[in-house]
XYZ file of C-alpha atoms in Angstrom:
478
model
C -4.742 -26.235 2.060
C -3.258 -23.192 0.462
C -1.156 -20.700 2.341
C -1.419 -17.032 1.460
C -3.127 -15.397 -1.453
C -0.272 -15.886 -3.923
C -0.110 -19.284 -5.576
C 3.204 -21.072 -5.750
C 5.010 -21.556 -9.040
C 3.189 -24.161 -11.047
C 0.454 -24.521 -8.455
C -3.262 -24.605 -9.258
C -5.195 -21.366 -9.257
C -8.021 -20.915 -6.758
C -11.001 -22.925 -7.864
C -9.032 -25.314 -10.077
C -10.079 -28.997 -9.923
C -8.183 -31.436 -7.719
C -8.345 -35.248 -7.490
C -11.592 -36.566 -6.114
C -11.730 -36.965 -2.371
C -8.705 -34.732 -1.772
C -8.526 -31.152 -0.612
C -6.396 -28.700 -2.534
C -3.051 -28.826 -0.748
C -0.404 -26.251 -1.538
C 2.731 -25.446 0.421
C 4.821 -22.285 0.026
C 7.123 -22.414 -3.000
C 10.720 -23.490 -2.649
C 12.908 -20.765 -1.265
C 10.051 -18.995 0.540
C 11.096 -17.680 3.938
C 10.194 -20.070 6.724
C 9.112 -17.171 8.971
C 6.249 -16.317 6.659
C 4.336 -19.488 7.494
C 3.330 -18.211 10.922
C 1.789 -15.087 9.369
C -0.187 -16.791 6.604
C -3.605 -18.332 6.990
C -4.414 -21.895 6.026
C -7.123 -22.353 3.420
C -9.297 -25.338 2.607
C -10.705 -25.390 -0.923
C -12.781 -28.237 -2.341
C -11.421 -27.395 -5.807
C -14.727 -26.731 -7.546
C -14.086 -25.282 -11.008
C -17.175 -23.574 -12.412
C -18.008 -21.390 -15.391
C -17.319 -18.372 -13.189
C -13.597 -19.165 -12.896
C -12.820 -19.899 -16.545
C -10.900 -17.409 -18.657
C -13.419 -17.173 -21.562
C -10.732 -15.928 -23.942
C -12.499 -17.176 -27.091
C -15.875 -15.853 -25.937
C -14.456 -12.367 -25.318
C -12.644 -12.421 -28.665
C -15.818 -13.449 -30.510
C -17.958 -10.758 -28.860
C -15.308 -8.104 -29.470
C -15.023 -9.047 -33.147
C -18.804 -8.940 -33.559
C -19.019 -5.462 -32.005
C -16.242 -4.109 -34.208
C -17.834 -5.716 -37.273
C -21.190 -4.132 -36.446
C -19.606 -0.677 -36.068
C -17.664 -1.081 -39.305
C -20.317 -2.612 -41.563
C -23.684 -1.474 -40.255
C -23.065 1.938 -38.690
C -22.563 5.032 -40.781
C -19.483 6.958 -39.680
C -20.416 10.499 -38.555
C -18.702 13.473 -40.178
C -17.806 14.997 -36.799
C -14.014 14.738 -36.442
C -13.960 15.486 -32.722
C -16.662 12.874 -32.027
C -14.871 10.240 -34.124
C -11.592 10.970 -32.331
C -13.187 10.538 -28.931
C -14.975 7.345 -29.934
C -11.810 5.925 -31.512
C -9.775 6.570 -28.358
C -12.456 5.025 -26.151
C -12.726 1.975 -28.428
C -8.944 1.510 -28.385
C -8.917 1.628 -24.595
C -11.770 -0.895 -24.368
C -10.014 -3.315 -26.717
C -6.848 -3.048 -24.621
C -8.865 -3.683 -21.441
C -10.482 -6.767 -23.006
C -7.060 -8.113 -23.922
C -5.619 -7.390 -20.479
C -8.530 -8.868 -18.532
C -8.246 -12.168 -20.416
C -4.480 -12.398 -21.020
C -2.584 -10.378 -18.384
C -0.640 -12.116 -15.625
C -2.491 -12.713 -12.365
C -1.511 -10.741 -9.281
C -1.467 -11.833 -5.634
C -5.234 -11.437 -5.122
C -7.940 -13.734 -6.472
C -11.194 -12.474 -4.935
C -13.789 -11.548 -5.975
C -12.209 -12.735 -9.263
C -8.690 -12.577 -10.748
C -10.133 -10.745 -13.775
C -11.150 -7.874 -11.494
C -7.536 -7.259 -10.479
C -6.310 -7.724 -14.055
C -8.784 -5.029 -15.068
C -7.313 -2.544 -12.603
C -3.804 -3.446 -13.737
C -4.775 -2.488 -17.282
C -6.454 0.694 -16.031
C -3.137 1.541 -14.376
C -1.386 1.259 -17.741
C -4.018 3.467 -19.416
C -3.799 6.080 -16.655
C 0.006 6.154 -16.817
C -0.126 6.636 -20.615
C -2.652 9.449 -20.135
C -0.336 11.141 -17.634
C 2.606 10.798 -20.011
C 0.544 12.453 -22.746
C -0.388 15.343 -20.427
C 3.256 15.675 -19.369
C 4.393 16.258 -22.954
C 1.877 19.064 -23.621
C 2.294 22.742 -22.965
C 0.647 24.046 -19.822
C -2.164 25.739 -21.732
C -2.770 22.797 -24.083
C -2.754 20.313 -21.218
C -5.390 22.237 -19.297
C -7.529 22.778 -22.393
C -7.243 19.104 -23.360
C -9.357 18.250 -20.330
C -12.239 20.017 -22.076
C -12.496 16.916 -24.286
C -13.214 14.965 -21.108
C -15.571 17.569 -19.622
C -16.398 20.879 -21.360
C -16.709 22.558 -17.958
C -12.986 22.069 -17.264
C -10.116 24.227 -18.471
C -11.086 27.351 -16.539
C -9.241 28.829 -13.522
C -10.552 27.852 -10.101
C -12.241 30.567 -8.015
C -10.470 31.861 -4.919
C -11.780 30.407 -1.655
C -11.202 31.207 1.999
C -10.196 28.033 3.859
C -8.847 29.264 7.187
C -11.372 31.804 8.354
C -12.624 32.038 11.900
C -11.126 29.253 14.048
C -13.158 29.791 17.197
C -14.833 26.579 18.341
C -17.370 28.575 20.341
C -18.215 31.914 18.723
C -19.886 34.005 21.425
C -20.658 36.766 18.934
C -23.004 34.474 17.047
C -25.946 34.072 19.395
C -27.981 32.034 16.930
C -25.423 29.241 16.501
C -22.155 29.721 18.440
C -20.805 26.384 17.069
C -21.290 27.358 13.438
C -17.558 27.027 12.697
C -17.671 23.355 13.704
C -20.825 22.626 11.691
C -19.312 24.276 8.628
C -16.445 21.745 8.702
C -18.808 18.757 8.861
C -19.164 18.288 5.105
C -18.768 15.331 2.777
C -15.026 15.212 3.350
C -15.499 13.950 6.920
C -16.836 10.496 5.917
C -14.377 10.521 3.014
C -11.487 10.909 5.478
C -12.821 8.073 7.641
C -13.402 5.670 4.728
C -10.067 6.595 3.181
C -8.092 5.811 6.307
C -10.073 2.649 6.943
C -9.048 1.392 3.501
C -5.446 2.605 3.890
C -5.204 0.592 7.106
C -6.333 -2.505 5.221
C -3.562 -1.820 2.694
C -0.697 -1.106 5.114
C -1.845 -3.507 7.870
C 0.217 -1.782 10.558
C -1.000 0.698 13.190
C 2.306 2.501 13.660
C 2.884 3.116 9.956
C -0.669 4.390 9.459
C -0.393 6.739 12.427
C 2.942 8.105 11.225
C 1.533 8.784 7.751
C -1.558 10.457 9.242
C 0.413 12.765 11.548
C 3.097 13.567 8.989
C 0.520 14.632 6.423
C -0.905 17.150 8.873
C 2.625 18.533 9.351
C 2.918 18.738 5.565
C -0.307 20.736 5.423
C 1.097 23.126 8.016
C 4.339 23.404 6.050
C 2.789 23.961 2.605
C -0.157 26.207 3.383
C 1.815 29.119 1.911
C 1.670 27.291 -1.449
C -1.883 25.894 -1.495
C -4.642 27.876 0.251
C -6.737 24.762 1.003
C -3.989 23.492 3.332
C -4.802 26.385 5.667
C -7.072 24.891 8.330
C -7.859 25.571 11.953
C -5.748 23.800 14.557
C -8.691 21.789 15.824
C -9.541 20.810 12.251
C -6.023 19.402 11.865
C -5.587 17.549 15.131
C -9.085 16.864 16.474
C -11.308 16.337 13.453
C -8.661 14.880 11.126
C -6.062 13.026 13.218
C -8.148 11.967 16.238
C -11.688 11.557 14.902
C -11.663 10.820 11.160
C -8.213 9.292 10.688
C -7.957 7.767 14.148
C -11.397 6.168 14.011
C -10.725 4.874 10.501
C -7.418 3.333 11.604
C -9.084 1.784 14.682
C -11.876 0.200 12.638
C -9.333 -0.952 10.076
C -7.226 -2.675 12.743
C -10.322 -4.407 14.121
C -11.129 -5.649 10.615
C -7.545 -6.869 10.192
C -7.827 -8.804 13.438
C -11.054 -10.426 12.250
C -9.525 -11.331 8.887
C -6.467 -12.883 10.569
C -8.672 -15.055 12.824
C -11.227 -15.962 10.168
C -11.417 -19.566 8.929
C -10.846 -19.706 5.167
C -12.850 -22.720 4.020
C -14.244 -22.551 0.505
C -16.872 -24.716 -1.136
C -18.428 -24.570 -4.576
C -21.780 -22.793 -4.581
C -23.641 -25.857 -5.851
C -22.035 -28.056 -3.170
C -23.729 -26.076 -0.394
C -27.138 -27.589 0.434
C -28.921 -24.697 2.169
C -30.143 -21.430 0.696
C -28.688 -19.502 3.638
C -25.325 -21.139 3.072
C -25.376 -20.192 -0.593
C -26.098 -16.536 0.216
C -23.308 -16.527 2.805
C -20.922 -18.031 0.256
C -21.821 -15.321 -2.287
C -21.170 -12.593 0.302
C -17.822 -14.135 1.290
C -16.764 -14.132 -2.351
C -15.980 -10.439 -1.793
C -13.608 -11.210 1.091
C -9.966 -12.328 0.673
C -9.240 -15.892 -0.407
C -6.698 -16.082 2.422
C -4.843 -13.647 4.640
C -1.248 -12.622 5.273
C -0.350 -10.611 8.356
C 2.236 -7.964 7.503
C 5.236 -7.764 9.823
C 7.253 -4.851 8.493
C 9.952 -4.870 11.234
C 11.608 -1.650 10.018
C 14.377 -1.731 12.641
C 15.465 -5.295 11.831
C 17.708 -4.333 8.891
C 18.765 -1.327 6.858
C 16.971 -2.716 3.784
C 13.635 -2.959 5.568
C 14.119 0.434 7.221
C 14.719 2.125 3.873
C 11.780 0.230 2.342
C 9.353 1.348 5.062
C 10.607 4.933 4.765
C 10.057 4.711 1.010
C 6.514 3.417 1.495
C 5.712 6.319 3.826
C 7.235 8.778 1.350
C 5.212 7.424 -1.590
C 1.990 7.502 0.458
C 2.586 11.127 1.434
C 3.542 12.055 -2.116
C 0.387 10.441 -3.525
C -1.678 12.384 -0.970
C -0.008 15.664 -1.912
C -0.450 14.935 -5.633
C -4.202 14.859 -5.072
C -4.233 18.505 -4.023
C -1.521 19.781 -6.345
C -3.028 18.145 -9.455
C -6.359 19.807 -8.717
C -4.557 23.109 -8.393
C -2.383 22.978 -11.533
C -4.962 21.299 -13.827
C -7.862 23.473 -12.621
C -9.975 20.571 -11.324
C -12.728 21.495 -8.838
C -12.535 19.395 -5.637
C -16.015 17.986 -6.239
C -15.350 16.908 -9.845
C -15.849 13.250 -10.744
C -12.272 12.903 -12.045
C -10.963 13.585 -8.533
C -13.230 10.885 -7.109
C -12.290 8.423 -9.864
C -8.612 8.904 -9.092
C -9.225 8.094 -5.427
C -11.251 4.994 -6.378
C -8.407 3.957 -8.664
C -5.790 4.200 -5.902
C -8.035 2.312 -3.481
C -8.165 -0.647 -5.877
C -4.517 -0.703 -6.927
C -3.004 0.295 -3.564
C -3.770 -2.975 -1.788
C -2.236 -5.077 -4.566
C 0.843 -2.825 -4.691
C 1.392 -3.076 -0.933
C 1.128 -6.879 -1.019
C 3.655 -7.045 -3.873
C 6.020 -4.705 -2.016
C 5.767 -6.842 1.125
C 6.489 -10.014 -0.857
C 9.433 -8.270 -2.528
C 10.852 -7.229 0.856
C 10.235 -10.563 2.548
C 11.675 -12.757 -0.182
C 15.264 -13.909 0.532
C 16.124 -14.036 -3.177
C 18.109 -10.840 -3.926
C 17.149 -10.653 -7.605
C 13.369 -11.033 -7.421
C 11.420 -8.565 -9.527
C 9.129 -5.940 -8.049
C 5.466 -6.728 -8.722
C 3.815 -5.262 -11.806
C 1.162 -3.285 -9.935
C 3.673 -1.868 -7.455
C 5.900 -0.809 -10.357
C 3.010 0.996 -12.031
C 1.880 2.744 -8.838
C 5.409 4.063 -8.277
C 5.611 5.223 -11.916
C 2.198 6.917 -11.707
C 3.113 8.757 -8.490
C 6.381 9.987 -10.006
C 4.670 11.082 -13.250
C 2.014 13.026 -11.339
C 4.775 14.818 -9.460
C 6.529 15.697 -12.722
C 3.280 17.155 -14.106
C 2.934 19.347 -11.025
C 6.558 20.483 -11.311
C 6.185 21.335 -15.016
C 2.779 23.018 -14.857
C 3.390 25.306 -11.887
C 7.052 25.595 -10.872
C 6.422 29.043 -9.387
C 4.193 27.607 -6.672
C 6.551 24.759 -5.826
C 9.566 27.061 -5.587
C 7.973 29.324 -3.001
C 10.443 29.125 -0.136
C 9.406 27.604 3.161
C 9.063 29.926 6.144
C 12.255 29.953 8.182
C 10.826 28.191 11.248
C 9.231 25.521 9.029
C 12.550 24.893 7.273
C 14.280 24.652 10.651
C 11.775 22.053 11.889
C 12.153 19.857 8.792
C 15.944 20.185 8.899
C 15.993 19.154 12.554
C 13.675 16.216 11.873
C 15.766 15.043 8.920
C 18.976 15.269 10.958
C 17.397 13.246 13.794
C 16.194 10.519 11.429
C 19.565 10.382 9.662
C 21.423 10.291 12.977
C 19.252 7.455 14.275
C 19.756 5.528 11.012
C 23.553 5.855 11.195
C 23.574 4.895 14.878
C 21.169 1.973 14.550
C 22.558 0.297 11.453
C 26.233 1.338 11.503
C 27.629 2.636 14.799
C 25.577 0.296 16.979
C 26.581 -2.752 14.961
C 30.251 -1.717 15.017
C 30.061 -1.177 18.778
C 28.385 -4.534 19.349
C 30.920 -6.338 17.173
C 33.784 -4.618 19.024
C 32.336 -5.591 22.418
C 31.767 -9.157 21.265
C 35.330 -9.423 19.928
C 36.731 -7.964 23.139
C 34.652 -10.351 25.248
C 35.832 -13.334 23.236
C 39.473 -12.272 23.601
C 39.068 -11.823 27.353
C 37.363 -15.187 27.634
C 40.096 -16.813 25.555
C 42.825 -15.225 27.731
C 41.025 -16.346 30.877
C 40.688 -19.922 29.582
C 44.384 -20.027 28.699
C 45.301 -18.710 32.172
C 43.127 -21.336 33.828
C 44.780 -24.063 31.775
C 48.310 -22.893 32.678
C 47.422 -22.549 36.353
C 45.896 -26.029 36.400
C 49.034 -27.463 34.823
C 51.264 -25.667 37.407
C 49.260 -27.040 40.329
C 49.340 -30.622 39.013
C 52.682 -31.210 37.265
C 52.842 -34.629 35.687
C 55.925 -36.816 36.209
C 57.152 -40.096 37.710
C 56.408 -38.872 41.260
C 53.090 -37.277 40.322
C 51.370 -39.262 37.585
C 48.288 -37.815 35.899
C 44.946 -38.529 37.507
C 43.005 -41.441 36.041
C 39.859 -40.728 34.060
C 36.589 -40.178 35.902
C 35.295 -43.572 34.903
C 38.319 -45.385 36.354
C 38.120 -43.428 39.627
C 34.551 -44.632 40.069
C 35.541 -48.231 39.419
C 34.334 -48.467 35.826
C 36.769 -49.947 33.311
C 38.485 -47.452 31.077
C 37.758 -47.700 27.363
C 40.867 -48.194 25.239
């Protein structure tokens, strides 16, 4: 039985063969925290190793060499420089992806296949390199470079009215008094629900998800003077977003987490299952986790975990804001495919990054490295922010309204005060009380000893009392 989705050092990978008649048995690696065992699921795997699980490094190398040989020897190179540049860049990226999928280090997830997660790791590297390239261009060149991706890009976005009439019931419109509500029910409503459902599966904690959801709405209120599309009606913020879309997504996500934590993880090879129905069920379950780990963040247990959880919330909010600011500074329409591809990218890499961050926090070894996918996600988020800062500093430097600045200052002071009290003053107070209690107890014990000696002085006329055993008639042990 394996515990958790991450294999121990030197342990077999999921699907690797084991001795006949024995189940694959794997315990947590040495040094793993004992508390983790209660949060990790047990997994039975019959150890079937099929063609599906093999690396196929030589096969991929052979096919790649044949394709490159065909392009080199049998195709005539076009005389279009722009076309050749595009095709050369795409070919270079594909070769890198082929190398990464077959040779990169496995992450914590293994389903539906480890190669799937290695692919997204390599996509993360490509995306980060693309962002670095954009960062080193001038503002005009960076925006015009996107024309090589899509000729329709590189033009300023049209002005749009986002706030508008905020009446839920518009009595002046006799035909459809609820037209303001129907206008908000667009494709972004299911996108909000699906997004928060998936974020809940990443974070695996109701409180953290709710805090991120509410704080982002406060950020929209605070930054609507910078980006017009942050200007929404109050009921759009708190009813449609927080309560309906986000809240329902978080609720469904928590129900799914409960099911995954209670699910029995018993895996058999496809050809070892006798029935056709069982085979179809096994194929469907291939797209579910190999095992499950329940996240217990416990932010108030230590200063390290508190700062880590605050950092996770900050990175989530920053990644959300980057979505809107990148569209604004790079002139990307909200409905463009690049915007959707970026969201799909973060959905696939976010879960791996969160698992690696949790393992990094929960490991007692102080010098363990942060996971590769988590490192890349942090680097990508920071690079996106730097692009926004470089491409439109005028928008970012627009001062906050006075009452907004006061609210954020008050909130920051409250959080800082609670942090100092919880992890410094409270501990000092508790240690002082414990020391004082021990001193008082020690003084009391000494006083009782002296008083007992005064009441029963030992001497020739008052010998010491015999031991308890002798008083009861039992012989004393010498």
